[in-house]
């Protein structure tokens, strides 16, 4: 929601690219979540936890990925029905080591690491037990957007995807 006219953009993307999973990020309250869902967002995420927003989105049958940082926030997010809990900002509070520490008491919670995830630490996050990675400027550099360098973004996505696939393959019991 930090992008100007975000709900209009969501609506446009949903209509123009029906095969793409379009979501809304930095959703801070129920009213904004409602506007994003009305625009066609297929998931909602936020940098922090607003229990009312999580409960609202869950009632709509849409995936919700609230941000959390503390064990208390994780417990509240899980209790509210969050599909995933986004640990944000992950790198700044201990990175993969922090995720490992959280997985002990929360083995049933699907974590997403976000904030400071890059190609150098992506594998460590997967090994620490995250279900997914939230990657921002390391995946879509502002310069690539300004220069309309579609190939650059595709290559970065390919690299991240390869890191995740390779790491999961190496972790599998049959490997």
Short mmCIF file of C-alpha atoms in Angstrom, two decimals:
data_model
loop_
_atom_site.label_atom_id
_atom_site.label_comp_id
_atom_site.label_asym_id
_atom_site.label_seq_id
_atom_site.Cartn_x
_atom_site.Cartn_y
_atom_site.Cartn_z
CA UNK A 1 0.00 0.00 0.00
CA UNK A 2 3.03 2.23 -0.21
CA UNK A 3 2.62 2.49 -3.99
CA UNK A 4 0.45 5.39 -5.23
CA UNK A 5 -3.03 4.21 -6.30
CA UNK A 6 -2.23 0.69 -5.04
CA UNK A 7 -5.79 -0.62 -5.17
CA UNK A 8 -6.18 0.60 -8.76
CA UNK A 9 -2.94 -1.19 -9.63
CA UNK A 10 -4.14 -4.39 -7.95
CA UNK A 11 -7.39 -4.25 -9.92
CA UNK A 12 -5.51 -3.62 -13.17
CA UNK A 13 -3.08 -6.48 -12.59
CA UNK A 14 -5.82 -8.94 -11.64
CA UNK A 15 -7.77 -8.12 -14.83
CA UNK A 16 -4.77 -7.97 -17.17
CA UNK A 17 -2.95 -11.03 -15.75
CA UNK A 18 -5.55 -13.49 -14.45
CA UNK A 19 -2.91 -16.25 -14.17
CA UNK A 20 -0.81 -14.18 -11.71
CA UNK A 21 -1.34 -14.34 -7.96
CA UNK A 22 -1.72 -10.68 -7.01
CA UNK A 23 -1.58 -9.68 -3.37
CA UNK A 24 -1.46 -6.56 -1.27
CA UNK A 25 1.31 -5.62 1.12
CA UNK A 26 1.73 -3.14 3.94
CA UNK A 27 -1.95 -3.54 4.77
CA UNK A 28 -2.30 -1.99 8.22
CA UNK A 29 -6.03 -2.12 8.99
CA UNK A 30 -9.38 -3.72 8.18
CA UNK A 31 -10.54 -0.87 5.94
CA UNK A 32 -7.47 -1.14 3.74
CA UNK A 33 -7.75 -4.93 3.65
CA UNK A 34 -11.37 -4.61 2.52
CA UNK A 35 -10.38 -2.19 -0.28
CA UNK A 36 -7.60 -4.53 -1.42
CA UNK A 37 -9.90 -7.56 -1.46
CA UNK A 38 -12.53 -5.55 -3.36
CA UNK A 39 -9.80 -4.74 -5.90
CA UNK A 40 -9.10 -8.46 -6.30
CA UNK A 41 -6.11 -9.10 -4.03
CA UNK A 42 -5.63 -12.82 -3.48
CA UNK A 43 -3.56 -12.48 -0.33
CA UNK A 44 -2.90 -9.82 2.28
CA UNK A 45 0.35 -9.17 4.11
CA UNK A 46 1.55 -6.59 6.58
CA UNK A 47 4.76 -5.59 8.35
CA UNK A 48 3.15 -6.06 11.76
CA UNK A 49 0.25 -7.73 13.49
CA UNK A 50 -3.24 -6.26 13.58
CA UNK A 51 -5.42 -9.08 14.93
CA UNK A 52 -8.66 -7.51 13.67
CA UNK A 53 -7.26 -7.41 10.14
CA UNK A 54 -6.11 -11.04 10.31
CA UNK A 55 -9.52 -12.17 11.55
CA UNK A 56 -11.30 -10.13 8.86
CA UNK A 57 -9.19 -11.56 6.03
CA UNK A 58 -9.55 -15.11 7.38
CA UNK A 59 -13.37 -14.69 7.38
CA UNK A 60 -13.15 -13.68 3.71
CA UNK A 61 -11.39 -16.97 2.89
CA UNK A 62 -8.25 -15.21 1.67
CA UNK A 63 -4.67 -16.00 2.70
CA UNK A 64 -3.20 -13.63 5.26
CA UNK A 65 0.47 -13.22 6.16
CA UNK A 66 0.88 -10.78 9.03
CA UNK A 67 4.24 -9.61 10.22
CA UNK A 68 5.42 -10.51 13.70
CA UNK A 69 8.62 -10.25 15.63
CA UNK A 70 8.07 -11.57 19.13
CA UNK A 71 6.80 -14.92 20.40
CA UNK A 72 3.71 -13.16 21.76
CA UNK A 73 2.91 -11.69 18.34
CA UNK A 74 3.45 -15.10 16.71
CA UNK A 75 1.04 -16.70 19.18
CA UNK A 76 -1.58 -14.03 18.53
CA UNK A 77 -1.19 -14.30 14.75
CA UNK A 78 -1.50 -18.09 14.81
CA UNK A 79 -4.52 -17.93 17.14
CA UNK A 80 -6.20 -15.39 14.81
CA UNK A 81 -5.84 -17.84 11.92
CA UNK A 82 -2.86 -16.50 9.95
CA UNK A 83 -1.82 -18.83 7.14
CA UNK A 84 1.82 -17.79 7.48
CA UNK A 85 3.62 -15.51 9.91
CA UNK A 86 6.12 -13.15 8.34
CA UNK A 87 9.09 -12.56 10.61
CA UNK A 88 9.95 -8.94 9.86
CA UNK A 89 12.52 -7.47 9.88
CA UNK A 90 14.26 -10.82 10.05
CA UNK A 91 17.91 -10.06 9.26
CA UNK A 92 18.03 -7.15 11.65
CA UNK A 93 17.06 -9.30 14.66
CA UNK A 94 19.30 -12.31 14.13
CA UNK A 95 18.36 -13.74 10.76
CA UNK A 96 18.40 -17.53 10.40
CA UNK A 97 19.53 -17.98 14.03
CA UNK A 98 16.42 -16.14 15.21
CA UNK A 99 14.20 -18.29 12.96
CA UNK A 100 15.80 -21.45 14.41
CA UNK A 101 15.13 -20.18 17.92
CA UNK A 102 11.47 -19.54 17.03
CA UNK A 103 10.95 -22.90 15.34
CA UNK A 104 11.62 -24.67 18.66
CA UNK A 105 8.44 -23.51 20.39
CA UNK A 106 6.52 -22.96 17.15
CA UNK A 107 7.15 -26.02 14.92
CA UNK A 108 3.55 -25.82 13.65
CA UNK A 109 3.78 -22.21 12.44
CA UNK A 110 4.71 -21.57 8.83
CA UNK A 111 7.22 -18.73 8.85
CA UNK A 112 8.23 -16.38 6.09
CA UNK A 113 11.55 -14.58 6.51
CA UNK A 114 11.37 -10.99 5.27
CA UNK A 115 13.63 -8.00 5.64
CA UNK A 116 17.25 -8.40 4.63
CA UNK A 117 16.84 -11.66 2.69
CA UNK A 118 19.31 -11.87 -0.18
CA UNK A 119 21.08 -14.46 -2.34
CA UNK A 120 23.84 -14.86 0.23
CA UNK A 121 21.54 -15.82 3.12
CA UNK A 122 18.48 -17.33 1.37
CA UNK A 123 19.71 -20.91 1.79
CA UNK A 124 20.38 -20.35 5.50
CA UNK A 125 16.80 -19.19 6.00
CA UNK A 126 15.44 -22.29 4.24
CA UNK A 127 17.71 -24.49 6.37
CA UNK A 128 16.46 -22.66 9.49
CA UNK A 129 12.92 -23.79 8.67
CA UNK A 130 11.07 -21.01 6.87
CA UNK A 131 8.31 -21.98 4.48
CA UNK A 132 9.02 -19.04 2.19
CA UNK A 133 11.16 -15.97 1.67
CA UNK A 134 9.99 -12.39 1.39
CA UNK A 135 12.42 -10.66 -0.94
CA UNK A 136 12.10 -6.99 -1.88
CA UNK A 137 14.74 -4.85 -3.52
CA UNK A 138 17.07 -7.84 -3.81
CA UNK A 139 14.54 -9.36 -6.22
CA UNK A 140 13.15 -6.25 -7.87
CA UNK A 141 15.79 -3.51 -7.73
CA UNK A 142 14.34 -0.04 -8.21
CA UNK A 143 16.92 0.57 -10.95
CA UNK A 144 15.59 -2.45 -12.88
CA UNK A 145 12.08 -1.00 -12.75
CA UNK A 146 13.22 2.47 -13.79
CA UNK A 147 15.22 1.05 -16.69
CA UNK A 148 12.41 -1.42 -17.57
CA UNK A 149 14.94 -4.26 -17.33
CA UNK A 150 12.48 -7.16 -17.32
CA UNK A 151 15.28 -9.64 -17.99
CA UNK A 152 17.21 -8.51 -14.91
CA UNK A 153 14.23 -9.21 -12.66
CA UNK A 154 13.56 -12.57 -14.33
CA UNK A 155 17.20 -13.57 -13.82
CA UNK A 156 17.11 -12.60 -10.14
CA UNK A 157 13.88 -14.58 -9.66
CA UNK A 158 15.49 -17.58 -11.38
CA UNK A 159 18.50 -17.37 -9.06
CA UNK A 160 16.36 -17.16 -5.90
CA UNK A 161 14.19 -20.02 -7.11
CA UNK A 162 17.27 -22.13 -7.81
CA UNK A 163 18.71 -21.42 -4.35
CA UNK A 164 15.46 -22.48 -2.69
CA UNK A 165 15.06 -25.61 -4.83
CA UNK A 166 18.67 -26.69 -4.38
CA UNK A 167 18.59 -26.12 -0.62
CA UNK A 168 15.32 -28.02 -0.16
CA UNK A 169 16.65 -30.86 -2.30
CA UNK A 170 19.80 -31.06 -0.20
CA UNK A 171 17.69 -31.13 2.96
CA UNK A 172 15.38 -33.92 1.77
CA UNK A 173 15.85 -37.24 3.58
CA UNK A 174 16.37 -39.08 0.27
CA UNK A 175 19.25 -36.84 -0.77
#
